GROMACS .gro file of C-alpha atoms in nm:
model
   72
    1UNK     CA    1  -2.445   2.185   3.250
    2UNK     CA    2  -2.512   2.307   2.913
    3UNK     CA    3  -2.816   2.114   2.780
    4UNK     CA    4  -3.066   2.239   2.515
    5UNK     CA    5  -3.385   2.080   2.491
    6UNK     CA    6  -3.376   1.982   2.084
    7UNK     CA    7  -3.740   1.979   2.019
    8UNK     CA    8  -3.958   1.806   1.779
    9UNK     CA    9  -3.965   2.062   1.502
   10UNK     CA   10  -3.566   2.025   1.500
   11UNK     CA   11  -3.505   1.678   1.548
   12UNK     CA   12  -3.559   1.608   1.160
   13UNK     CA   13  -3.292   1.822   1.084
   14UNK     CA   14  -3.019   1.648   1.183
   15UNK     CA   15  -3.121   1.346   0.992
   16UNK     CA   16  -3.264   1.579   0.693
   17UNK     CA   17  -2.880   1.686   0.643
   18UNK     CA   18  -2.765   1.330   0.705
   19UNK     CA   19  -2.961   1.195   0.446
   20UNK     CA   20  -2.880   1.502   0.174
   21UNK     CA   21  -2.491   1.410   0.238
   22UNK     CA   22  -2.588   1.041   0.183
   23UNK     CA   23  -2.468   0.976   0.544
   24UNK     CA   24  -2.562   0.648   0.753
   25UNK     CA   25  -2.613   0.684   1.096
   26UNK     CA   26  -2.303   0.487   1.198
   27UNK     CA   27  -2.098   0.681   0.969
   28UNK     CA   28  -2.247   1.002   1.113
   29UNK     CA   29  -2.191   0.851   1.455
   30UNK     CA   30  -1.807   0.723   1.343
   31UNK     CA   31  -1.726   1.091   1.235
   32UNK     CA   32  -1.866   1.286   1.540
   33UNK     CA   33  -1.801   1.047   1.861
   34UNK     CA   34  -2.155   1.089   1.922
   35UNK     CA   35  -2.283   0.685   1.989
   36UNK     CA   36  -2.568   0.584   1.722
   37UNK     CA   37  -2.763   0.507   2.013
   38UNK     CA   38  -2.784   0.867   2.040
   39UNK     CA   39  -2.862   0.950   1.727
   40UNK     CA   40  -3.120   0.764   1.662
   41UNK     CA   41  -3.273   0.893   2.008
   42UNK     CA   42  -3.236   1.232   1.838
   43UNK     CA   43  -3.423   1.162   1.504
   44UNK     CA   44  -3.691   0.909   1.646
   45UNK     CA   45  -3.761   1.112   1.991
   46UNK     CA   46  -4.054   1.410   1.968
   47UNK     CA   47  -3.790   1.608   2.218
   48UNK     CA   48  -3.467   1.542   2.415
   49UNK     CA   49  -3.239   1.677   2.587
   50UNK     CA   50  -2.879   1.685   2.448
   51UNK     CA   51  -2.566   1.874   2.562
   52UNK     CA   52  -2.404   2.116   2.348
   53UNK     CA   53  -2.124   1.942   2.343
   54UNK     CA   54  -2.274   1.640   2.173
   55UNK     CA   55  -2.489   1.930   1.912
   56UNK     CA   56  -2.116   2.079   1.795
   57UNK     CA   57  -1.966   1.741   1.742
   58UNK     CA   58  -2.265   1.648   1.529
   59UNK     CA   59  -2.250   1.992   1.364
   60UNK     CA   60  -1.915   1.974   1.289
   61UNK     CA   61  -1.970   1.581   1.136
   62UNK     CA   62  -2.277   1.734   0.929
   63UNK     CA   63  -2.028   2.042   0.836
   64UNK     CA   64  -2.290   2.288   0.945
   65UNK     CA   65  -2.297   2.545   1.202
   66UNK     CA   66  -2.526   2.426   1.512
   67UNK     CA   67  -2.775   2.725   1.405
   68UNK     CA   68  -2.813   2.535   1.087
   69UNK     CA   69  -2.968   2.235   1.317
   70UNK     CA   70  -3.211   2.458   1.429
   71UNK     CA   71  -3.345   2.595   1.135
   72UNK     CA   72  -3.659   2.449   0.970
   0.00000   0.00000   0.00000
Protein backbone atom coordinates (compact mmCIF):
# COMPACT_ATOMS: atom_id res chain seq x y z
CA UNK A 1 0.00 0.00 0.00
CA UNK A 2 1.09 3.44 -0.55
CA UNK A 3 -0.07 5.51 2.47
CA UNK A 4 1.59 8.72 3.79
CA UNK A 5 0.88 9.77 7.13
CA UNK A 6 -0.41 13.68 6.30
CA UNK A 7 0.47 15.25 9.53
CA UNK A 8 -0.81 18.13 11.43
CA UNK A 9 1.46 20.84 10.11
CA UNK A 10 0.05 19.81 6.50
CA UNK A 11 -3.40 19.17 6.99
CA UNK A 12 -4.23 23.05 6.73
CA UNK A 13 -2.94 23.10 3.47
CA UNK A 14 -5.26 21.42 1.65
CA UNK A 15 -8.03 23.51 2.95
CA UNK A 16 -5.65 26.79 2.90
CA UNK A 17 -5.67 26.27 -1.09
CA UNK A 18 -9.35 25.35 -1.02
CA UNK A 19 -10.34 28.36 0.52
CA UNK A 20 -7.81 30.79 -1.75
CA UNK A 21 -9.65 29.15 -4.95
CA UNK A 22 -12.99 29.91 -3.18
CA UNK A 23 -13.65 26.11 -3.22
CA UNK A 24 -16.40 24.32 -0.92
CA UNK A 25 -15.66 21.15 0.31
CA UNK A 26 -18.29 19.33 -1.79
CA UNK A 27 -17.13 21.02 -4.79
CA UNK A 28 -13.54 20.04 -3.92
CA UNK A 29 -14.88 16.59 -3.18
CA UNK A 30 -17.21 16.66 -6.68
CA UNK A 31 -13.97 17.52 -8.71
CA UNK A 32 -11.49 14.95 -7.18
CA UNK A 33 -13.71 11.66 -6.33
CA UNK A 34 -12.33 12.00 -3.01
CA UNK A 35 -15.82 11.66 -0.54
CA UNK A 36 -16.25 14.97 1.72
CA UNK A 37 -16.26 12.67 4.46
CA UNK A 38 -12.72 12.48 3.74
CA UNK A 39 -11.96 15.71 3.46
CA UNK A 40 -13.12 17.00 6.21
CA UNK A 41 -11.22 14.07 8.13
CA UNK A 42 -8.18 15.64 6.43
CA UNK A 43 -8.62 19.35 7.53
CA UNK A 44 -10.24 18.66 11.07
CA UNK A 45 -7.84 15.52 12.03
CA UNK A 46 -4.22 16.53 13.88
CA UNK A 47 -2.81 13.44 11.50
CA UNK A 48 -4.15 10.69 9.17
CA UNK A 49 -3.31 8.44 7.12
CA UNK A 50 -4.29 8.85 3.41
CA UNK A 51 -3.20 6.94 0.26
CA UNK A 52 -1.47 8.61 -2.44
CA UNK A 53 -3.88 7.91 -4.57
CA UNK A 54 -6.52 9.93 -2.78
CA UNK A 55 -3.37 13.02 -2.23
CA UNK A 56 -3.00 13.19 -6.39
CA UNK A 57 -6.69 13.29 -7.00
CA UNK A 58 -6.96 16.11 -4.49
CA UNK A 59 -3.82 17.69 -5.98
CA UNK A 60 -4.94 17.54 -9.23
CA UNK A 61 -8.69 19.14 -8.03
CA UNK A 62 -6.57 21.95 -6.11
CA UNK A 63 -4.34 22.22 -9.49
CA UNK A 64 -1.19 21.86 -7.46
CA UNK A 65 1.49 19.41 -7.46
CA UNK A 66 1.19 17.01 -4.24
CA UNK A 67 4.64 18.71 -3.01
CA UNK A 68 2.67 21.86 -2.92
CA UNK A 69 0.36 20.03 -0.09
CA UNK A 70 3.23 19.60 1.83
CA UNK A 71 4.67 22.79 1.97
CA UNK A 72 3.97 25.20 4.88
Amino acid sequence: KNEIIFASGNKGKIKEIREKKRMSQAELAELSGVSRATIIRIESNDSVVINTKTLEKLASALNVSVRTLFLT
